[in-house]
PDB file of C-alpha atoms and ligand atoms in Angstrom:
ATOM      1  CA  MET A1140       0.000   0.000   0.000  1.00  0.00           C
ATOM      2  CA  ASP A1141       2.786   2.382   0.950  1.00  0.00           C
ATOM      3  CA  SER A1142       4.504   1.753  -2.345  1.00  0.00           C
ATOM      4  CA  PHE A1143       1.372   2.823  -4.213  1.00  0.00           C
ATOM      5  CA  PHE A1144       1.183   6.143  -2.388  1.00  0.00           C
ATOM      6  CA  ASP A1145       4.919   6.619  -2.644  1.00  0.00           C
ATOM      7  CA  SER A1146       4.730   6.136  -6.388  1.00  0.00           C
ATOM      8  CA  LEU A1147       2.252   8.992  -6.861  1.00  0.00           C
ATOM      9  CA  PRO A1148       3.538  12.281  -8.223  1.00  0.00           C
ATOM     10  CA  ILE A1149       3.485  14.850  -5.457  1.00  0.00           C
ATOM     11  CA  MET A1150       4.286  18.510  -5.143  1.00  0.00           C
ATOM     12  CA  GLU A1151       5.691  19.680  -1.884  1.00  0.00           C
ATOM     13  CA  SER A1152       4.269  22.850  -0.460  1.00  0.00           C
ATOM     14  CA  HIS A1153       6.342  25.863  -1.181  1.00  0.00           C
ATOM     15  CA  TYR A1154       4.755  28.984   0.252  1.00  0.00           C
ATOM     16  CA  CYS A1155       2.724  26.935   2.716  1.00  0.00           C
ATOM     17  CA  ARG A1156       5.645  25.014   4.101  1.00  0.00           C
ATOM     18  CA  ALA A1157       5.623  26.816   7.419  1.00  0.00           C
ATOM     19  CA  LYS A1158       1.977  25.949   7.909  1.00  0.00           C
ATOM     20  CA  THR A1159       1.558  22.486   6.490  1.00  0.00           C
ATOM     21  CA  GLN A1160       3.463  19.253   6.244  1.00  0.00           C
ATOM     22  CA  LYS A1161       0.946  17.884   3.813  1.00  0.00           C
ATOM     23  CA  LYS A1162       2.057  16.587   0.480  1.00  0.00           C
ATOM     24  CA  TYR A1163      -0.218  17.402  -2.368  1.00  0.00           C
ATOM     25  CA  LEU A1164      -0.855  15.157  -5.302  1.00  0.00           C
ATOM     26  CA  LEU A1165      -0.940  16.626  -8.757  1.00  0.00           C
ATOM     27  CA  PRO A1166      -4.500  17.671  -9.592  1.00  0.00           C
ATOM     28  CA  GLU A1167      -5.054  14.639 -11.741  1.00  0.00           C
ATOM     29  CA  TRP A1168      -7.364  13.302  -9.064  1.00  0.00           C
ATOM     30  CA  LYS A1169     -10.153  15.586  -7.993  1.00  0.00           C
ATOM     31  CA  THR A1170     -11.574  13.256  -5.368  1.00  0.00           C
ATOM     32  CA  LYS A1171     -10.333  10.468  -3.140  1.00  0.00           C
ATOM     33  CA  GLN A1172     -12.795   8.270  -4.923  1.00  0.00           C
ATOM     34  CA  SER A1173     -11.157   8.893  -8.278  1.00  0.00           C
ATOM     35  CA  LEU A1174      -7.794   8.111  -6.706  1.00  0.00           C
ATOM     36  CA  TYR A1175      -9.230   4.881  -5.346  1.00  0.00           C
ATOM     37  CA  LYS A1176     -10.509   4.019  -8.794  1.00  0.00           C
ATOM     38  CA  PHE A1177      -7.058   4.680 -10.219  1.00  0.00           C
ATOM     39  CA  TYR A1178      -5.610   2.430  -7.519  1.00  0.00           C
ATOM     40  CA  GLN A1179      -8.041  -0.337  -8.427  1.00  0.00           C
ATOM     41  CA  ASP A1180      -7.634  -0.031 -12.174  1.00  0.00           C
ATOM     42  CA  ASP A1181      -4.016   0.902 -12.542  1.00  0.00           C
ATOM     43  CA  ARG A1182      -2.398  -0.778  -9.590  1.00  0.00           C
ATOM     44  CA  CYS A1183      -4.462  -3.796  -8.643  1.00  0.00           C
ATOM     45  CA  LYS A1184      -5.730  -5.014 -11.989  1.00  0.00           C
ATOM     46  CA  SER A1185      -2.352  -4.850 -13.664  1.00  0.00           C
ATOM     47  CA  ARG A1186      -0.763  -6.823 -10.814  1.00  0.00           C
ATOM     48  CA  ASP A1187      -3.705  -9.079 -10.282  1.00  0.00           C
ATOM     49  CA  VAL A1188      -4.003  -8.092  -6.608  1.00  0.00           C
ATOM     50  CA  ARG A1189      -7.186  -7.775  -4.645  1.00  0.00           C
ATOM     51  CA  PRO A1190      -7.678  -4.093  -3.767  1.00  0.00           C
ATOM     52  CA  LEU A1191      -8.024  -2.905  -0.185  1.00  0.00           C
ATOM     53  CA  SER A1192     -11.441  -1.720   0.882  1.00  0.00           C
ATOM     54  CA  ILE A1193     -12.153   1.924   0.191  1.00  0.00           C
ATOM     55  CA  ALA A1194     -12.217   2.665   3.956  1.00  0.00           C
ATOM     56  CA  THR A1195      -8.770   1.139   4.491  1.00  0.00           C
ATOM     57  CA  PHE A1196      -7.528   2.979   1.437  1.00  0.00           C
ATOM     58  CA  TYR A1197      -8.770   6.321   2.797  1.00  0.00           C
ATOM     59  CA  GLU A1198      -7.180   5.608   6.163  1.00  0.00           C
ATOM     60  CA  ALA A1199      -3.837   4.879   4.532  1.00  0.00           C
ATOM     61  CA  PHE A1200      -4.188   8.041   2.450  1.00  0.00           C
ATOM     62  CA  ASP A1201      -4.710  10.154   5.567  1.00  0.00           C
ATOM     63  CA  ALA A1202      -1.915   8.392   7.446  1.00  0.00           C
ATOM     64  CA  LYS A1203       0.437   9.332   4.605  1.00  0.00           C
ATOM     65  CA  ASN A1204      -0.527  12.970   5.155  1.00  0.00           C
ATOM     66  CA  LEU A1205      -1.485  13.420   1.538  1.00  0.00           C
ATOM     67  CA  GLY A1206      -3.794  16.081   0.202  1.00  0.00           C
ATOM     68  CA  LEU A1207      -5.780  16.200  -2.984  1.00  0.00           C
ATOM     69  CA  TYR A1208      -6.180  19.852  -3.657  1.00  0.00           C
ATOM     70  CA  PHE A1209      -3.082  21.689  -4.422  1.00  0.00           C
ATOM     71  CA  PRO A1210      -3.408  25.241  -3.140  1.00  0.00           C
ATOM     72  CA  ARG A1211      -3.111  27.666  -6.003  1.00  0.00           C
ATOM     73  CA  LYS A1212      -0.553  29.791  -4.222  1.00  0.00           C
ATOM     74  CA  ASP A1213       1.805  26.849  -3.925  1.00  0.00           C
ATOM     75  CA  GLN A1214       3.003  27.152  -7.481  1.00  0.00           C
ATOM     76  CA  CYS A1215       6.403  28.703  -7.901  1.00  0.00           C
ATOM     77  CA  LYS A1216       8.119  28.903 -11.235  1.00  0.00           C
ATOM     78  CA  LYS A1217      11.673  28.958  -9.900  1.00  0.00           C
ATOM     79  CA  CYS A1218      11.170  25.981  -7.607  1.00  0.00           C
ATOM     80  CA  SER A1219       9.539  24.038 -10.427  1.00  0.00           C
ATOM     81  CA  LEU A1220      12.403  24.874 -12.748  1.00  0.00           C
ATOM     82  CA  PHE A1221      14.954  23.753 -10.174  1.00  0.00           C
ATOM     83  CA  LYS A1222      13.110  20.487  -9.668  1.00  0.00           C
ATOM     84  CA  VAL A1223      13.450  19.573 -13.311  1.00  0.00           C
ATOM     85  CA  GLY A1224      17.028  20.783 -13.516  1.00  0.00           C
ATOM     86  CA  ASN A1225      16.434  23.998 -15.466  1.00  0.00           C
ATOM     87  CA  LEU A1226      17.669  26.342 -12.752  1.00  0.00           C
ATOM     88  CA  SER A1227      21.168  26.440 -11.301  1.00  0.00           C
ATOM     89  CA  ALA A1228      21.813  25.606  -7.654  1.00  0.00           C
ATOM     90  CA  GLU A1229      23.094  29.158  -7.109  1.00  0.00           C
ATOM     91  CA  GLU A1230      19.935  30.768  -8.427  1.00  0.00           C
ATOM     92  CA  TYR A1231      17.815  28.367  -6.445  1.00  0.00           C
ATOM     93  CA  SER A1232      19.683  29.019  -3.231  1.00  0.00           C
ATOM     94  CA  GLU A1233      19.373  32.769  -3.792  1.00  0.00           C
ATOM     95  CA  HIS A1234      15.662  32.309  -4.397  1.00  0.00           C
ATOM     96  CA  GLN A1235      15.276  30.285  -1.176  1.00  0.00           C
ATOM     97  CA  GLN A1236      17.173  32.934   0.734  1.00  0.00           C
ATOM     98  CA  LYS A1237      14.960  35.739  -0.603  1.00  0.00           C
ATOM     99  CA  LYS A1238      11.913  33.742   0.296  1.00  0.00           C
ATOM    100  CA  GLU A1239      13.154  33.290   3.851  1.00  0.00           C
ATOM    101  CA  GLU A1240      13.998  37.000   4.140  1.00  0.00           C
ATOM    102  CA  ALA A1241      10.535  37.944   2.911  1.00  0.00           C
ATOM    103  CA  ARG A1242       8.951  35.606   5.427  1.00  0.00           C
ATOM    104  CA  ILE A1243      10.974  37.128   8.257  1.00  0.00           C
ATOM    105  CA  GLU A1244       9.976  40.636   7.136  1.00  0.00           C
ATOM    106  CA  LYS A1245       6.339  39.640   7.009  1.00  0.00           C
ATOM    107  CA  ASP A1246       6.477  38.088  10.483  1.00  0.00           C
ATOM    108  CA  LYS A1247       8.197  41.203  11.782  1.00  0.00           C
ATOM    109  CA  ASP A1248       5.451  43.438  10.379  1.00  0.00           C
ATOM    110  CA  LYS A1249       2.782  41.179  11.790  1.00  0.00           C
ATOM    111  CA  ASN A1250       4.354  41.201  15.232  1.00  0.00           C
ATOM    112  CA  GLU A1251       4.468  44.982  15.165  1.00  0.00           C
ATOM    113  CA  GLY A1252       0.712  44.971  14.735  1.00  0.00           C
ATOM    114  CA  LYS A1253       0.809  46.144  11.137  1.00  0.00           C
ATOM    115  CA  ILE A1254      -1.759  44.840   8.743  1.00  0.00           C
ATOM    116  CA  VAL A1255      -0.028  42.698   6.157  1.00  0.00           C
ATOM    117  CA  PHE A1256      -1.729  41.960   2.887  1.00  0.00           C
ATOM    118  CA  THR A1257      -0.170  39.671   0.312  1.00  0.00           C
ATOM    119  CA  VAL A1258      -1.536  38.852  -3.090  1.00  0.00           C
ATOM    120  CA  ASP A1259      -0.518  36.211  -5.562  1.00  0.00           C
ATOM    121  CA  MET A1260      -0.804  37.979  -8.888  1.00  0.00           C
ATOM    122  CA  GLN A1261      -0.329  34.946 -11.040  1.00  0.00           C
ATOM    123  CA  ALA A1262      -2.366  31.797 -10.917  1.00  0.00           C
ATOM    124  CA  VAL A1263      -0.532  28.912 -12.479  1.00  0.00           C
ATOM    125  CA  VAL A1264      -2.522  25.764 -12.916  1.00  0.00           C
ATOM    126  CA  MET A1265      -0.296  22.758 -12.498  1.00  0.00           C
ATOM    127  CA  THR A1266      -0.964  19.749 -14.619  1.00  0.00           C
ATOM    128  CA  PRO A1267       1.252  16.745 -15.275  1.00  0.00           C
ATOM    129  CA  LYS A1268       1.823  18.267 -18.691  1.00  0.00           C
ATOM    130  CA  SER A1269       3.091  21.683 -17.786  1.00  0.00           C
ATOM    131  CA  LYS A1270       2.437  24.661 -19.981  1.00  0.00           C
ATOM    132  CA  LEU A1271       5.539  26.353 -18.620  1.00  0.00           C
ATOM    133  CA  SER A1272       7.590  26.515 -21.781  1.00  0.00           C
ATOM    134  CA  SER A1273      10.864  26.738 -19.901  1.00  0.00           C
ATOM    135  CA  LEU A1274      10.276  23.305 -18.337  1.00  0.00           C
TER     136      LEU A1274
HETATM  137 ZN1   ZN B2445      10.028  29.003  -5.130  1.00  0.00          ZN
END
């Protein structure tokens, strides 16, 4: 069972990392039920194994700390590029550093009682076939 979940393509949270340890699946599966169906059809039938019950499957899914819906704000072009090897380690490390600095600044403002408002200006919809040409 673990090997099935481990084989699924996941995206780790980027902007949400401080708040969540959840790992999000690519939005290929909109519901747990559709993931279960994929498990039955793709995994079990091809290996001629009897599938687990849907309840056991859901339990295992939750135990793995997986999530179905990938928050829109989690998409980051630079991180995605680094993942597929299209961004140098230097640029990535600089990017990570800037991100950390921004987070510290935001926390500082918050702690000073300022109202902090952040907006993600670009919604990138992630699909297994990315439309990001640079990938
Ligand atoms: Zn990033």
